[in-house]
Amino acid sequence: MRRGWNLPALCLALVASLLTACSGDGGDDTVRLRVLAGPDLAVLAPLLDELKDDTGVDLRLEHRADAETRAPDRDRYDLAWLSSDSHLRLTDKNAVRGLQRTPTMTSPVVVGLKPDVARRLRAQVPGSRLTWADIADAAATGTVRFGMADPGHAGSGLAALVGVATAAAGTGAALRPEDVSCDRLRGFRSGQTLTADTGPALVDSYADHQDEANALITYESDLLALNASGRLDDRLEIVRPQDGTVLADFPLLLLNPARRTAYDKVTQWLRRDAVQRQIMRHTLRRPVNTTVTREARLREPVGNALFYPDRPVVLRTLLADYGDPDRRTTSQVVFLLDFSGSMRGARMAALREAFAGLSGADPTASGKFARFHRGERLTVVRFGGRVLGERTVTVTGPKDLTALADTVARGGYGDATAVWSALDHGYRTAARARAADPDRSVSLVLMTDGENNAGLPYAEFVRRHRALPAAVRDAVHTYPVHFGDADAGELRRVAAGTGGRMVEAAGSSLSEAFKEIRGCH
């Protein structure tokens, strides 16, 4: 007869079995943690075995392309290891509220330029210290053709977008909604020729298509690794923009509080000086410990640390404006310019100066972000008591901007001011542009220094505007520039009625007024 188990012995055996299953496989004391990881953390794989040997904690990393933009599944993962949790903290505070976070290394988002392009740009800048504005200016002219990860998916792309937009705002502070009310990055974006959903995929794409781009915007560590890989025809010169960078600190987040003891072992190990040196050697990222001496390649100062936005609406606006990097959209601005007799002399000189500035003559940072850019379609309509002339160009180079400047510089003046007839003409031009390309973004800029005294009355313009197709009426906005003796009340009213806004030039200059509304939809 077979002897059975007694009840106390059976219970003890079951408890021992459960404990062994929880601590690891095969009865060892290893604690296994499931880790949601960004793709940029794959480079740490060689260190994980050593971490396991030293701490008894086995990190099982699952790399996901959307790790930094989607709330982590706390039922599935014990930890999250990201290049940055800034996006999550801003857009889904509940996903990371109260989580223990430990920075593990740092790397700024910077620019890598092919040597010939770097030399050309540095030669044009006093002191050779390049800024984001210089990069945006060169992208707008086609001099810089860059690769950048999709900011809607990748932390490096989003950090680059925030950095460029912060530099464009020129406040030195975290971006506010008013700083992104108009899209100042269209010129910058026109230079993007390569993209990918993740940083590592972008690096591979650049290495495989070096003839399609001469610049790469990503983490400093990616550029250093790529330069050392032997995959490049020309090593990239690393530019850390003088106006600042956004810094990633690669935080390790504790998602499952029950794993706190194991988490503490891991973070303490990662923060050891010896391990920080290993991380630096393996990843080319900067150590978080100030006691660790940096390698020579990592001793360059990163400059100002730019603030991440603290309002979700700012991030939503930036991402909506930037759109899909794989999908090229076109934009057109129709300038309706008053050439009545009152514009003679100093006022016309101010108008021509403003156009020269938008064509690249303005050396200021705001001028570089506001300039006309390659691929942009521009229409200039001169009017007096009627339309006096019209010229449309698609910018491919200096010759197109010269043609536009000639249209503004030459031609006679009218003896009256038909403001509303000119605006009606502008909407008919916009309707034709939208019919030819429904995806085209079109906006109208109306500049006048006087009151309407010819052509259509305001009420008739309103009637005609209301009769436009909804695709034109709702999408094409008017941005009047109040100048000289123009009726501010009427201009403000037409701006509100068409979804735009009036810009005041009386207290500043036409140049500043035109720059203020560049990129408005």
Coordinates of C-alpha atoms in Angstrom, one line a residue:
M1 CA 0.0 0.0 0.0
R2 CA 1.3 3.5 -1.1
R3 CA 1.9 5.9 1.8
G4 CA 0.1 9.3 1.3
W5 CA 1.3 12.9 2.0
N6 CA 0.4 14.3 5.4
L7 CA -1.3 17.7 5.3
P8 CA 1.4 19.9 7.0
A9 CA 4.1 18.5 4.7
L10 CA 2.0 19.1 1.6
C11 CA 1.4 22.7 2.6
L12 CA 5.1 23.3 3.2
A13 CA 6.0 21.8 -0.2
L14 CA 3.4 24.0 -2.0
V15 CA 4.7 27.2 -0.3
A16 CA 8.3 26.3 -1.2
S17 CA 7.2 25.7 -4.8
L18 CA 5.4 29.0 -5.0
L19 CA 8.4 30.9 -3.5
T20 CA 10.8 29.3 -6.0
A21 CA 8.4 30.2 -8.9
C22 CA 8.2 33.8 -7.8
S23 CA 12.0 34.3 -7.3
G24 CA 13.1 32.8 -10.6
D25 CA 13.4 29.6 -12.7
G26 CA 15.2 26.5 -11.5
G27 CA 15.2 27.4 -7.8
D28 CA 17.8 30.2 -7.9
D29 CA 17.4 33.5 -6.1
T30 CA 17.2 35.7 -9.2
V31 CA 14.4 38.3 -9.3
R32 CA 13.1 38.8 -12.8
L33 CA 11.6 42.2 -13.7
R34 CA 9.6 42.9 -16.8
V35 CA 10.8 46.2 -18.3
L36 CA 9.1 48.4 -20.9
A37 CA 12.0 50.0 -22.7
G38 CA 12.5 52.6 -25.4
P39 CA 14.5 51.5 -28.5
D40 CA 17.4 53.7 -27.5
L41 CA 18.0 51.4 -24.5
A42 CA 18.9 48.4 -26.6
V43 CA 22.6 49.5 -26.5
L44 CA 22.7 48.5 -22.8
A45 CA 22.3 44.8 -23.5
P46 CA 25.9 43.9 -22.8
L47 CA 25.6 45.3 -19.2
L48 CA 22.5 43.4 -18.2
D49 CA 24.3 40.1 -17.5
E50 CA 26.8 41.8 -15.2
L51 CA 23.8 43.6 -13.5
K52 CA 22.2 40.2 -12.9
D53 CA 25.4 38.7 -11.5
D54 CA 26.1 41.5 -9.1
T55 CA 22.5 42.2 -7.9
G56 CA 20.5 39.0 -8.5
V57 CA 18.0 41.1 -10.6
D58 CA 17.4 40.0 -14.2
L59 CA 15.9 42.8 -16.3
R60 CA 13.9 41.5 -19.2
L61 CA 13.6 44.5 -21.6
E62 CA 10.8 44.7 -24.1
H63 CA 11.7 47.4 -26.6
R64 CA 8.7 49.3 -28.0
A65 CA 8.7 52.1 -30.5
D66 CA 5.8 53.8 -28.7
A67 CA 7.2 53.4 -25.2
E68 CA 7.7 57.2 -24.7
T69 CA 4.3 58.3 -26.0
R70 CA 1.8 55.7 -24.6
A71 CA 1.0 55.1 -21.0
P72 CA 2.8 52.1 -19.7
D73 CA 0.8 49.0 -18.8
R74 CA 1.4 48.5 -15.1
D75 CA -0.2 45.1 -15.2
R76 CA 2.3 43.9 -17.7
Y77 CA 5.5 45.7 -16.7
D78 CA 7.4 46.2 -13.4
L79 CA 9.6 49.0 -14.7
A80 CA 9.9 51.4 -17.6
W81 CA 13.2 52.6 -18.9
L82 CA 12.9 55.5 -21.4
S83 CA 15.1 58.1 -22.9
S84 CA 12.7 60.7 -21.5
D85 CA 9.4 60.6 -19.7
S86 CA 8.7 64.3 -20.4
H87 CA 6.0 63.5 -23.0
L88 CA 4.1 61.2 -20.6
R89 CA 4.4 63.6 -17.7
L90 CA 2.8 66.3 -19.8
T91 CA 0.2 64.4 -21.7
D92 CA -0.8 61.7 -19.3
K93 CA 0.0 62.7 -15.8
N94 CA -1.9 59.9 -14.2
A95 CA 0.3 57.4 -16.0
V96 CA 3.4 58.5 -14.2
R97 CA 2.1 60.4 -11.1
G98 CA 3.9 59.4 -8.0
L99 CA 6.3 57.0 -9.7
Q100 CA 9.8 56.7 -8.4
R101 CA 12.2 57.8 -11.2
T102 CA 16.0 57.6 -11.3
P103 CA 18.0 59.3 -14.1
T104 CA 20.7 56.9 -15.3
M105 CA 22.7 58.9 -18.0
T106 CA 22.3 62.0 -20.1
S107 CA 22.5 63.0 -23.7
P108 CA 21.5 66.3 -25.4
V109 CA 19.8 66.4 -28.8
V110 CA 22.3 68.1 -31.1
V111 CA 23.0 68.4 -34.9
G112 CA 25.5 66.5 -36.9
L113 CA 26.7 68.2 -40.1
K114 CA 28.8 67.0 -43.0
P115 CA 32.1 68.8 -42.8
D116 CA 31.7 70.9 -45.9
V117 CA 28.3 72.2 -44.8
A118 CA 29.6 72.9 -41.3
R119 CA 32.4 75.0 -42.7
R120 CA 30.0 76.9 -45.0
L121 CA 27.6 77.7 -42.1
R122 CA 30.3 78.6 -39.6
A123 CA 31.9 81.0 -42.1
Q124 CA 28.7 83.0 -42.2
V125 CA 28.3 83.3 -38.4
P126 CA 30.3 85.7 -36.2
G127 CA 32.4 83.6 -33.8
S128 CA 31.4 80.4 -35.7
R129 CA 28.9 79.5 -32.9
L130 CA 25.9 78.1 -34.7
T131 CA 22.4 78.3 -33.3
W132 CA 19.1 76.6 -34.0
A133 CA 18.2 79.7 -36.0
D134 CA 21.2 79.2 -38.2
I135 CA 20.2 75.6 -38.8
A136 CA 16.6 76.7 -39.6
D137 CA 17.8 79.4 -41.9
A138 CA 20.0 76.9 -43.8
A139 CA 17.2 74.4 -44.0
A140 CA 14.9 77.0 -45.5
T141 CA 17.3 77.7 -48.3
G142 CA 18.0 74.1 -49.0
T143 CA 21.6 74.3 -47.8
V144 CA 20.9 71.8 -44.9
R145 CA 19.0 68.6 -45.7
F146 CA 18.5 66.8 -42.5
G147 CA 17.2 63.6 -41.0
M148 CA 15.2 63.6 -37.8
A149 CA 13.1 61.0 -36.0
D150 CA 9.3 61.5 -36.1
P151 CA 8.5 63.8 -33.1
G152 CA 5.1 62.0 -32.8
H153 CA 6.8 58.8 -31.9
A154 CA 10.5 59.2 -30.9
G155 CA 11.9 61.1 -27.9
S156 CA 14.8 62.4 -29.9
G157 CA 12.5 63.9 -32.6
L158 CA 10.2 65.5 -30.0
A159 CA 13.2 66.9 -28.0
A160 CA 14.5 68.4 -31.3
L161 CA 11.1 69.9 -32.1
V162 CA 10.8 71.5 -28.6
G163 CA 14.4 72.8 -28.9
V164 CA 13.9 74.4 -32.2
A165 CA 10.5 75.9 -31.3
T166 CA 11.9 77.3 -28.0
A167 CA 14.7 78.9 -29.9
A168 CA 12.2 80.3 -32.4
A169 CA 10.1 81.9 -29.6
G170 CA 13.2 83.6 -28.3
T171 CA 12.0 83.9 -24.7
G172 CA 14.5 81.6 -23.1
A173 CA 11.6 80.1 -21.1
A174 CA 9.2 77.2 -21.4
L175 CA 7.0 77.5 -24.5
R176 CA 3.6 79.2 -23.9
P177 CA 0.5 78.8 -26.1
E178 CA 1.1 82.3 -27.6
D179 CA 4.6 81.2 -28.7
V180 CA 3.2 78.5 -31.0
S181 CA 0.0 80.3 -32.2
C182 CA 1.7 80.6 -35.6
D183 CA 4.0 77.9 -37.1
R184 CA 7.5 79.3 -37.0
L185 CA 9.1 76.1 -38.1
R186 CA 7.9 75.7 -41.7
G187 CA 11.3 76.8 -43.1
F188 CA 13.1 74.4 -40.8
R189 CA 10.8 71.6 -41.7
S190 CA 11.2 72.2 -45.4
G191 CA 14.8 70.9 -45.0
Q192 CA 13.8 67.4 -43.7
T193 CA 14.6 64.7 -46.1
L194 CA 14.8 61.6 -43.9
T195 CA 12.7 60.3 -41.0
A196 CA 12.0 57.2 -39.0
D197 CA 9.8 56.2 -36.0
T198 CA 12.8 55.6 -33.7
G199 CA 16.2 57.0 -33.1
P200 CA 18.1 53.8 -34.0
A201 CA 16.1 53.4 -37.2
L202 CA 16.9 57.0 -38.2
V203 CA 20.6 56.3 -37.7
D204 CA 20.4 53.3 -39.9
S205 CA 18.4 55.2 -42.5
Y206 CA 21.0 57.9 -42.6
A207 CA 23.9 55.5 -43.0
D208 CA 22.1 53.8 -45.9
H209 CA 21.1 57.0 -47.6
Q210 CA 23.9 59.4 -47.1
D211 CA 23.3 61.1 -50.4
E212 CA 19.8 62.2 -49.4
A213 CA 20.9 64.2 -46.3
N214 CA 23.9 66.2 -45.1
A215 CA 22.8 66.6 -41.5
L216 CA 21.3 64.4 -38.7
I217 CA 19.5 65.7 -35.7
T218 CA 19.5 63.2 -32.8
Y219 CA 21.1 62.4 -29.5
E220 CA 24.8 63.3 -29.2
S221 CA 25.5 59.7 -28.3
D222 CA 24.0 58.5 -31.6
L223 CA 26.2 60.8 -33.6
L224 CA 29.4 59.8 -31.7
A225 CA 28.6 56.1 -32.1
L226 CA 27.8 56.6 -35.8
N227 CA 31.1 58.5 -36.3
A228 CA 33.0 55.6 -34.7
S229 CA 31.1 52.9 -36.6
G230 CA 33.0 53.1 -40.0
R231 CA 29.6 53.3 -41.8
L232 CA 30.0 56.9 -42.9
D233 CA 31.6 58.4 -46.0
D234 CA 32.1 61.6 -44.1
R235 CA 32.2 61.8 -40.3
L236 CA 29.6 64.3 -39.0
E237 CA 30.8 67.4 -37.2
I238 CA 28.7 67.7 -34.0
V239 CA 27.1 71.1 -33.4
R240 CA 25.7 71.8 -30.0
P241 CA 23.5 74.9 -30.7
Q242 CA 24.5 77.9 -28.8
D243 CA 20.9 78.8 -28.0
G244 CA 20.5 75.6 -26.0
T245 CA 19.5 71.9 -26.2
V246 CA 16.9 69.6 -24.6
L247 CA 18.6 67.0 -22.5
A248 CA 17.4 63.4 -22.1
D249 CA 18.2 61.8 -18.7
F250 CA 17.1 58.2 -19.5
P251 CA 15.0 57.6 -16.3
L252 CA 14.2 54.2 -14.8
L253 CA 10.6 54.3 -13.5
L254 CA 9.2 51.9 -10.9
L255 CA 5.7 50.9 -12.1
N256 CA 5.1 48.0 -9.6
P257 CA 5.6 49.2 -6.0
A258 CA 5.9 45.6 -4.9
R259 CA 9.3 45.5 -6.7
R260 CA 10.8 48.4 -4.8
T261 CA 13.6 46.4 -3.2
A262 CA 14.8 45.0 -6.6
Y263 CA 14.4 48.5 -8.2
D264 CA 16.6 50.0 -5.5
K265 CA 19.3 47.4 -6.1
V266 CA 19.2 48.1 -9.8
T267 CA 19.4 51.9 -9.5
Q268 CA 22.1 51.8 -6.9
W269 CA 24.1 49.5 -9.1
L270 CA 23.6 51.7 -12.2
R271 CA 24.7 54.8 -10.3
R272 CA 28.0 53.3 -9.1
D273 CA 31.0 55.3 -10.5
A274 CA 32.4 52.1 -12.0
V275 CA 29.1 51.3 -13.8
Q276 CA 28.7 54.9 -14.9
R277 CA 32.1 54.6 -16.6
Q278 CA 31.0 51.4 -18.3
I279 CA 27.7 53.0 -19.4
M280 CA 29.7 55.9 -20.8
R281 CA 32.0 53.6 -22.8
H282 CA 29.2 51.4 -24.1
T283 CA 26.6 54.1 -24.9
L284 CA 28.7 57.3 -25.3
R285 CA 26.2 59.0 -23.0
R286 CA 27.2 61.4 -20.3
P287 CA 27.4 60.0 -16.7
V288 CA 24.9 61.4 -14.2
N289 CA 27.5 61.2 -11.4
T290 CA 29.6 64.3 -11.3
T291 CA 32.4 62.3 -9.7
V292 CA 33.0 60.4 -12.9
T293 CA 35.5 61.9 -15.3
R294 CA 34.1 62.2 -18.8
E295 CA 35.7 60.9 -21.9
A296 CA 37.3 63.6 -24.1
R297 CA 34.4 63.3 -26.6
L298 CA 31.9 64.2 -23.9
R299 CA 33.6 67.2 -22.3
E300 CA 32.1 69.7 -24.7
P301 CA 29.6 71.8 -22.7
V302 CA 26.0 71.4 -23.9
G303 CA 25.1 75.0 -23.3
N304 CA 21.8 76.1 -22.0
A305 CA 19.3 73.4 -21.0
L306 CA 16.0 74.4 -22.7
F307 CA 12.8 74.0 -20.8
Y308 CA 10.3 71.4 -21.7
P309 CA 6.7 72.8 -22.2
D310 CA 4.5 72.6 -19.1
R311 CA 1.2 72.8 -20.9
P312 CA -0.3 70.0 -23.0
V313 CA -1.8 72.4 -25.5
V314 CA 1.7 73.6 -26.5
L315 CA 2.8 70.0 -27.3
R316 CA -0.4 69.3 -29.2
T317 CA 0.0 72.4 -31.3
L318 CA 3.6 71.7 -32.1
L319 CA 2.9 68.1 -33.2
A320 CA -0.2 69.1 -35.2
D321 CA 1.8 71.9 -37.0
Y322 CA 4.7 69.6 -37.7
G323 CA 2.4 66.9 -39.1
D324 CA 3.6 63.7 -40.7
P325 CA 7.3 64.0 -41.8
D326 CA 6.6 61.5 -44.5
R327 CA 3.9 63.6 -46.0
R328 CA 4.9 66.8 -47.7
T329 CA 2.3 69.5 -47.7
T330 CA 2.5 72.8 -49.6
S331 CA 1.6 76.3 -48.4
Q332 CA 0.8 79.5 -50.1
V333 CA 0.7 83.1 -48.8
V334 CA -1.1 85.8 -50.8
F335 CA 0.1 89.3 -50.0
L336 CA -2.4 92.0 -50.8
L337 CA -0.3 95.2 -50.8
D338 CA -1.6 98.7 -50.9
F339 CA 0.0 100.7 -53.7
S340 CA -2.2 103.8 -53.4
G341 CA -0.5 107.2 -53.6
S342 CA -0.2 107.6 -49.9
M343 CA 2.3 104.7 -49.9
R344 CA 4.9 106.7 -51.8
G345 CA 8.2 107.6 -50.0
A346 CA 9.0 106.3 -46.6
R347 CA 6.1 103.9 -46.4
M348 CA 7.0 102.1 -49.6
A349 CA 10.6 102.0 -48.5
A350 CA 9.5 100.2 -45.3
L351 CA 7.5 97.7 -47.3
R352 CA 10.4 96.9 -49.5
E353 CA 12.7 96.5 -46.5
A354 CA 10.2 94.1 -44.9
F355 CA 10.2 91.9 -48.1
A356 CA 14.0 92.0 -48.2
G357 CA 14.1 90.8 -44.6
L358 CA 11.7 87.9 -45.4
S359 CA 13.9 87.0 -48.4
G360 CA 16.9 86.5 -46.2
A361 CA 18.4 89.9 -45.5
D362 CA 17.3 89.9 -41.8
P363 CA 20.2 88.5 -39.8
T364 CA 18.4 88.3 -36.5
A365 CA 17.2 85.0 -35.0
S366 CA 13.5 85.9 -35.5
G367 CA 14.3 86.9 -39.1
K368 CA 15.9 83.5 -39.8
F369 CA 12.9 81.6 -38.5
A370 CA 10.5 83.9 -40.4
R371 CA 12.1 83.9 -43.8
F372 CA 10.6 82.6 -47.1
H373 CA 11.6 79.0 -47.6
R374 CA 12.1 76.5 -50.5
G375 CA 8.9 75.0 -51.8
E376 CA 6.7 77.9 -50.5
R377 CA 4.3 79.4 -53.0
L378 CA 4.1 83.2 -52.7
T379 CA 1.7 85.6 -54.5
V380 CA 2.0 89.4 -54.4
V381 CA -1.0 91.4 -55.5
R382 CA -0.5 95.2 -55.8
F383 CA -3.7 97.2 -55.6
G384 CA -4.9 100.8 -55.6
G385 CA -8.4 101.5 -56.8
R386 CA -8.2 98.2 -58.6
V387 CA -5.7 95.3 -58.9
L388 CA -2.5 96.8 -60.5
G389 CA -0.4 93.7 -60.8
E390 CA 0.1 90.1 -59.6
R391 CA 3.0 87.7 -59.5
T392 CA 3.2 84.2 -58.1
V393 CA 6.4 82.3 -57.5
T394 CA 7.3 78.9 -56.0
V395 CA 10.6 79.4 -54.1
T396 CA 13.4 77.2 -55.5
G397 CA 16.3 79.6 -55.0
P398 CA 17.4 83.3 -55.0
K399 CA 16.1 84.0 -58.5
D400 CA 12.5 83.5 -57.3
L401 CA 13.0 85.8 -54.4
T402 CA 14.5 88.4 -56.7
A403 CA 11.5 88.2 -59.0
L404 CA 9.2 88.8 -56.0
A405 CA 11.3 91.7 -54.8
D406 CA 11.1 93.2 -58.3
T407 CA 7.3 93.0 -58.2
V408 CA 7.3 95.0 -54.9
A409 CA 10.0 97.5 -56.0
R410 CA 8.5 98.3 -59.4
G411 CA 5.2 99.5 -60.8
G412 CA 3.1 102.6 -60.5
Y413 CA 0.7 103.7 -57.8
G414 CA -3.1 103.9 -57.8
D415 CA -5.2 107.0 -57.1
A416 CA -7.6 105.2 -54.7
T417 CA -7.8 102.4 -52.2
A418 CA -10.0 99.5 -52.9
V419 CA -9.4 97.4 -49.8
W420 CA -12.4 95.0 -50.0
S421 CA -12.1 94.5 -53.8
A422 CA -8.5 93.5 -53.3
L423 CA -9.4 91.1 -50.5
D424 CA -12.2 89.6 -52.6
H425 CA -9.6 89.1 -55.4
G426 CA -7.3 87.4 -52.8
Y427 CA -10.1 84.9 -51.9
R428 CA -10.7 84.1 -55.5
T429 CA -7.0 83.4 -55.9
A430 CA -7.1 81.2 -52.8
A431 CA -10.1 79.3 -54.1
R432 CA -8.3 78.5 -57.3
A433 CA -5.2 77.3 -55.3
R434 CA -7.3 75.1 -53.1
A435 CA -9.2 73.6 -56.0
A436 CA -5.9 72.7 -57.7
D437 CA -4.5 71.2 -54.5
P438 CA -7.1 70.6 -51.7
D439 CA -4.3 69.9 -49.2
R440 CA -2.6 73.3 -49.8
S441 CA -2.5 75.6 -46.8
V442 CA -3.4 79.2 -48.0
S443 CA -3.5 82.4 -46.0
L444 CA -4.0 86.0 -46.9
V445 CA -1.9 89.0 -45.7
L446 CA -3.6 92.4 -46.2
M447 CA -1.5 95.5 -45.8
T448 CA -3.0 98.9 -46.3
D449 CA -2.3 102.4 -45.0
G450 CA -5.6 103.9 -45.7
E451 CA -9.4 103.5 -45.6
N452 CA -11.5 101.9 -48.4
N453 CA -12.7 104.6 -50.8
A454 CA -13.2 102.6 -54.0
G455 CA -14.5 99.3 -55.3
L456 CA -16.6 97.0 -53.2
P457 CA -18.1 98.2 -49.9
Y458 CA -17.4 96.0 -46.9
A459 CA -21.0 94.6 -46.8
E460 CA -20.6 93.3 -50.3
F461 CA -17.2 91.7 -49.5
V462 CA -18.9 89.9 -46.5
R463 CA -21.7 88.6 -48.8
R464 CA -19.2 87.2 -51.3
H465 CA -17.1 85.7 -48.6
R466 CA -20.1 83.9 -47.1
A467 CA -20.9 82.5 -50.5
L468 CA -17.5 80.8 -50.9
P469 CA -17.2 77.0 -50.6
A470 CA -16.7 75.9 -47.0
A471 CA -13.3 74.5 -47.8
V472 CA -12.1 78.1 -48.7
R473 CA -14.2 80.1 -46.3
D474 CA -13.3 78.1 -43.2
A475 CA -9.7 77.3 -44.0
V476 CA -8.3 80.5 -45.5
H477 CA -7.8 83.2 -42.9
T478 CA -6.9 86.9 -43.4
Y479 CA -4.2 88.6 -41.4
P480 CA -4.5 92.4 -41.9
V481 CA -1.5 94.6 -41.0
H482 CA -2.7 97.9 -39.6
F483 CA -0.4 100.7 -41.0
G484 CA -0.6 104.4 -41.4
D485 CA -4.2 105.8 -41.5
A486 CA -6.0 102.5 -42.1
D487 CA -9.2 101.9 -40.1
A488 CA -8.1 99.6 -37.3
G489 CA -11.7 98.7 -36.4
E490 CA -12.6 97.5 -39.9
L491 CA -9.4 95.5 -40.2
R492 CA -9.9 93.9 -36.8
R493 CA -13.5 93.0 -37.8
V494 CA -12.5 91.4 -41.1
A495 CA -9.8 89.4 -39.3
A496 CA -12.2 88.1 -36.8
G497 CA -14.8 87.3 -39.5
T498 CA -12.3 85.2 -41.5
G499 CA -10.6 83.5 -38.6
G500 CA -7.4 85.5 -38.6
R501 CA -6.1 88.3 -36.5
M502 CA -5.0 91.9 -37.0
V503 CA -1.3 92.8 -36.5
E504 CA -0.4 96.3 -35.4
A505 CA 2.5 97.9 -37.3
A506 CA 2.0 101.5 -36.1
G507 CA 4.0 101.0 -32.9
S508 CA 6.8 99.0 -34.4
S509 CA 7.6 98.4 -38.1
L510 CA 6.3 96.6 -41.1
S511 CA 9.2 94.2 -40.9
E512 CA 8.2 93.1 -37.3
A513 CA 4.5 92.9 -38.2
F514 CA 5.2 90.6 -41.2
K515 CA 7.5 88.4 -39.1
E516 CA 4.8 88.2 -36.4
I517 CA 2.3 86.6 -38.7
R518 CA 4.6 84.3 -40.6
G519 CA 3.4 80.8 -40.4
C520 CA -0.2 81.7 -39.3
H521 CA -2.8 79.5 -40.9

